[in-house]
Amino acid sequence: MPGWFPASFSEHGQIGVYFEAAAVIVSLTLLGQMLELKARSQTSAAIKALLGLAPKTARRIRPDGTEEDIPLTHVHVGDTLRVRPGEKVPGRRQGARGCQLGRRIDDHGEPLPVDKHPGDPLIGATINTSGALTMQAEKVGAATTLAQIVQMVAAAQRSRAPMQRLADVVAGWFVLAVISVAALTFLAWGLFGPEPGWSTGSSTRLPC
């Protein structure tokens, strides 16, 4: 619709549309979204890896001394559990305390297995490297260390960095400012700019 613009704004009957600027803006926006989605997918993979660390079952010691394997979701606070050599401490959303003297646990973040003594805390999904031990479940559900780590990673995935929030605020005001300045410039140049202007209706293009 070139007829909507003053004749002085046209060249050879056409108005400049600047497609290349729009293409660059859209391309940069899509590139940013692709990078963000890639980062979120990596975070999701990290959460799945954390959940995969925990065993699926636990060996519970009944009050009569017999033992049974139960799903980890059936473990309650106060249950006495046995962890055999090479097994992981039952820890899908569970933590526990107490073990027999001299047992070594491959704790997360430690370069070597750590000696555990009666009353020492045990972290879920860590590996018992030597000898069987017994433990009493004291934390289940979202109160466990592993569950809290997963929650922190998930919260970091959903949240935005402070710099990103600041950039969004600045970008929002910047876009409004640019549009306002462009509209004022358009009106001022057409109404009060050098000749030829809107009032002349000349087909000569305004100087840049």
Coordinates of C-alpha atoms in Angstrom, one line a residue:
M1 CA 0.0 0.0 0.0
P2 CA 2.6 2.6 -1.1
G3 CA -0.3 5.1 -1.7
W4 CA -0.7 5.5 2.1
F5 CA 2.7 7.3 2.3
P6 CA 3.6 10.7 1.0
A7 CA 5.0 10.8 -2.5
S8 CA 8.2 12.3 -1.1
F9 CA 8.8 9.0 0.8
S10 CA 8.7 6.8 -2.3
E11 CA 11.2 5.9 -4.9
H12 CA 10.1 4.6 -8.3
G13 CA 6.6 4.2 -6.8
Q14 CA 7.7 1.9 -3.9
I15 CA 8.5 2.3 -0.3
G16 CA 11.6 0.7 1.3
V17 CA 10.6 -2.2 3.5
Y18 CA 13.9 -3.3 5.0
F19 CA 13.3 -7.1 5.0
E20 CA 16.9 -7.8 5.9
A21 CA 16.6 -6.1 9.3
A22 CA 13.4 -8.1 10.1
A23 CA 15.1 -11.3 9.0
V24 CA 18.1 -10.7 11.2
I25 CA 16.0 -9.9 14.3
V26 CA 13.9 -13.1 13.8
S27 CA 17.0 -15.2 13.2
L28 CA 18.7 -14.0 16.4
T29 CA 15.5 -14.6 18.4
L30 CA 15.2 -18.1 17.1
L31 CA 18.9 -18.8 17.7
G32 CA 18.5 -17.7 21.3
Q33 CA 15.5 -20.0 21.8
M34 CA 17.4 -22.9 20.3
L35 CA 20.3 -22.4 22.8
E36 CA 17.8 -22.1 25.7
L37 CA 16.0 -25.3 24.7
K38 CA 19.4 -27.1 24.4
A39 CA 20.4 -26.0 27.8
R40 CA 17.1 -27.2 29.3
S41 CA 17.4 -30.6 27.6
Q42 CA 20.8 -31.0 29.2
T43 CA 19.4 -30.1 32.6
S44 CA 16.6 -32.6 32.1
A45 CA 19.1 -35.3 31.3
A46 CA 21.0 -34.4 34.5
I47 CA 17.8 -34.8 36.5
K48 CA 17.1 -38.2 35.0
A49 CA 20.7 -39.2 35.8
L50 CA 20.3 -38.2 39.4
L51 CA 17.0 -40.1 39.7
G52 CA 18.7 -43.2 38.2
L53 CA 21.3 -43.2 41.0
A54 CA 18.9 -44.5 43.6
P55 CA 18.0 -48.2 43.9
K56 CA 14.5 -49.4 43.2
T57 CA 14.2 -51.7 46.2
A58 CA 15.2 -51.9 49.8
R59 CA 15.8 -54.9 52.1
R60 CA 13.7 -54.4 55.3
I61 CA 14.3 -56.2 58.5
R62 CA 11.1 -57.2 60.2
P63 CA 10.6 -57.1 64.0
D64 CA 11.0 -60.9 64.1
G65 CA 14.4 -60.7 62.5
T66 CA 13.4 -62.0 59.0
E67 CA 14.1 -59.9 55.9
E68 CA 12.2 -58.9 52.9
D69 CA 12.8 -56.9 49.7
I70 CA 10.3 -54.2 49.2
P71 CA 9.8 -51.3 46.7
L72 CA 11.6 -48.2 47.9
T73 CA 8.3 -46.3 48.0
H74 CA 7.1 -48.6 50.8
V75 CA 9.9 -47.6 53.1
H76 CA 8.7 -45.6 56.1
V77 CA 10.4 -43.5 58.8
G78 CA 11.8 -45.9 61.5
D79 CA 12.2 -48.9 59.2
T80 CA 15.4 -50.9 59.8
L81 CA 17.1 -51.7 56.5
R82 CA 20.1 -53.9 55.6
V83 CA 22.6 -52.8 52.9
R84 CA 24.7 -55.6 51.6
P85 CA 28.2 -55.2 50.1
G86 CA 28.1 -53.6 46.6
E87 CA 24.5 -52.3 47.1
K88 CA 23.4 -48.7 47.1
V89 CA 22.0 -47.1 50.2
P90 CA 18.2 -47.1 49.7
G91 CA 17.8 -43.4 48.8
R92 CA 15.2 -42.6 46.3
R93 CA 13.9 -39.7 48.3
Q94 CA 15.3 -41.3 51.5
G95 CA 18.1 -40.7 53.9
A96 CA 19.2 -42.8 56.9
R97 CA 21.5 -43.0 59.9
G98 CA 23.5 -45.6 61.7
C99 CA 25.7 -48.5 60.6
Q100 CA 28.0 -51.1 61.9
L101 CA 31.5 -50.2 62.8
G102 CA 34.2 -50.0 60.1
R103 CA 32.0 -50.1 57.0
R104 CA 33.1 -47.9 54.1
I105 CA 30.7 -45.9 52.0
D106 CA 31.4 -44.4 48.6
D107 CA 29.9 -41.0 49.4
H108 CA 29.1 -38.5 46.6
G109 CA 31.8 -35.9 46.1
E110 CA 34.4 -37.8 48.1
P111 CA 37.6 -39.1 46.3
L112 CA 37.8 -42.3 48.4
P113 CA 35.3 -44.4 50.3
V114 CA 34.5 -42.9 53.8
D115 CA 34.5 -45.0 57.0
K116 CA 31.2 -45.0 58.7
H117 CA 30.6 -45.6 62.4
P118 CA 27.4 -46.1 64.5
G119 CA 25.4 -42.9 64.4
D120 CA 27.0 -41.5 61.3
P121 CA 24.6 -40.2 58.6
L122 CA 24.2 -42.2 55.4
I123 CA 23.2 -40.4 52.1
G124 CA 20.8 -42.1 49.7
A125 CA 22.2 -43.7 46.5
T126 CA 25.7 -44.0 47.9
I127 CA 27.4 -47.4 47.6
N128 CA 28.4 -49.7 50.4
T129 CA 31.8 -51.0 49.4
S130 CA 32.7 -53.4 52.3
G131 CA 30.5 -55.6 54.5
A132 CA 26.8 -55.6 55.2
L133 CA 25.4 -52.8 57.4
T134 CA 22.1 -52.0 59.0
M135 CA 20.5 -48.6 59.1
Q136 CA 17.4 -46.9 60.3
A137 CA 15.4 -44.7 57.9
E138 CA 15.0 -41.2 59.3
K139 CA 14.1 -39.2 56.2
V140 CA 11.8 -40.2 53.4
G141 CA 10.2 -38.3 50.6
A142 CA 11.3 -34.8 49.7
A143 CA 13.3 -34.5 52.9
T144 CA 16.2 -36.6 51.6
T145 CA 19.5 -35.2 50.2
L146 CA 19.0 -36.7 46.8
A147 CA 15.5 -35.4 46.4
Q148 CA 16.6 -31.9 47.5
I149 CA 19.4 -32.0 44.9
V150 CA 16.9 -33.0 42.2
Q151 CA 14.5 -30.2 43.3
M152 CA 17.3 -27.6 43.2
V153 CA 18.3 -28.7 39.7
A154 CA 14.7 -28.6 38.5
A155 CA 14.2 -25.1 40.1
A156 CA 17.3 -23.9 38.4
Q157 CA 16.0 -25.2 35.1
R158 CA 12.7 -23.3 35.4
S159 CA 14.2 -20.0 36.8
R160 CA 16.0 -17.3 34.9
A161 CA 19.3 -15.9 35.7
P162 CA 19.4 -12.3 37.3
M163 CA 21.2 -11.0 34.2
Q164 CA 18.6 -12.5 31.9
R165 CA 15.7 -10.9 33.9
L166 CA 17.5 -7.5 33.7
A167 CA 18.1 -8.0 30.0
D168 CA 14.3 -8.7 29.5
V169 CA 13.3 -5.5 31.3
V170 CA 15.9 -3.4 29.5
A171 CA 14.8 -4.9 26.1
G172 CA 11.1 -4.2 26.8
W173 CA 11.7 -0.5 27.5
F174 CA 14.2 -0.3 24.7
V175 CA 11.7 -1.5 22.1
L176 CA 9.1 1.0 23.3
A177 CA 11.7 3.8 23.2
V178 CA 12.8 2.9 19.7
I179 CA 9.2 2.7 18.4
S180 CA 8.3 6.0 20.0
V181 CA 11.4 7.8 18.6
A182 CA 10.8 6.3 15.2
A183 CA 7.1 7.5 15.2
L184 CA 8.1 11.0 16.3
T185 CA 10.9 11.1 13.7
F186 CA 8.4 10.1 11.0
L187 CA 6.0 12.8 11.9
A188 CA 8.6 15.5 12.5
W189 CA 10.4 14.8 9.2
G190 CA 7.2 14.8 7.2
L191 CA 5.6 17.8 8.8
F192 CA 8.6 20.0 9.7
G193 CA 11.5 18.6 7.7
P194 CA 13.2 20.3 4.8
E195 CA 11.5 20.7 1.4
P196 CA 10.0 18.8 -0.2
G197 CA 7.7 17.6 2.6
W198 CA 4.2 16.3 2.9
S199 CA 2.8 19.7 2.1
T200 CA 4.5 19.8 -1.3
G201 CA 3.5 16.4 -2.5
S202 CA 6.7 16.2 -4.6
S203 CA 7.9 12.9 -5.8
T204 CA 11.5 13.8 -4.9
R205 CA 12.9 11.6 -2.2
L206 CA 13.8 13.2 1.1
P207 CA 17.5 13.4 1.8
C208 CA 18.8 11.0 4.5

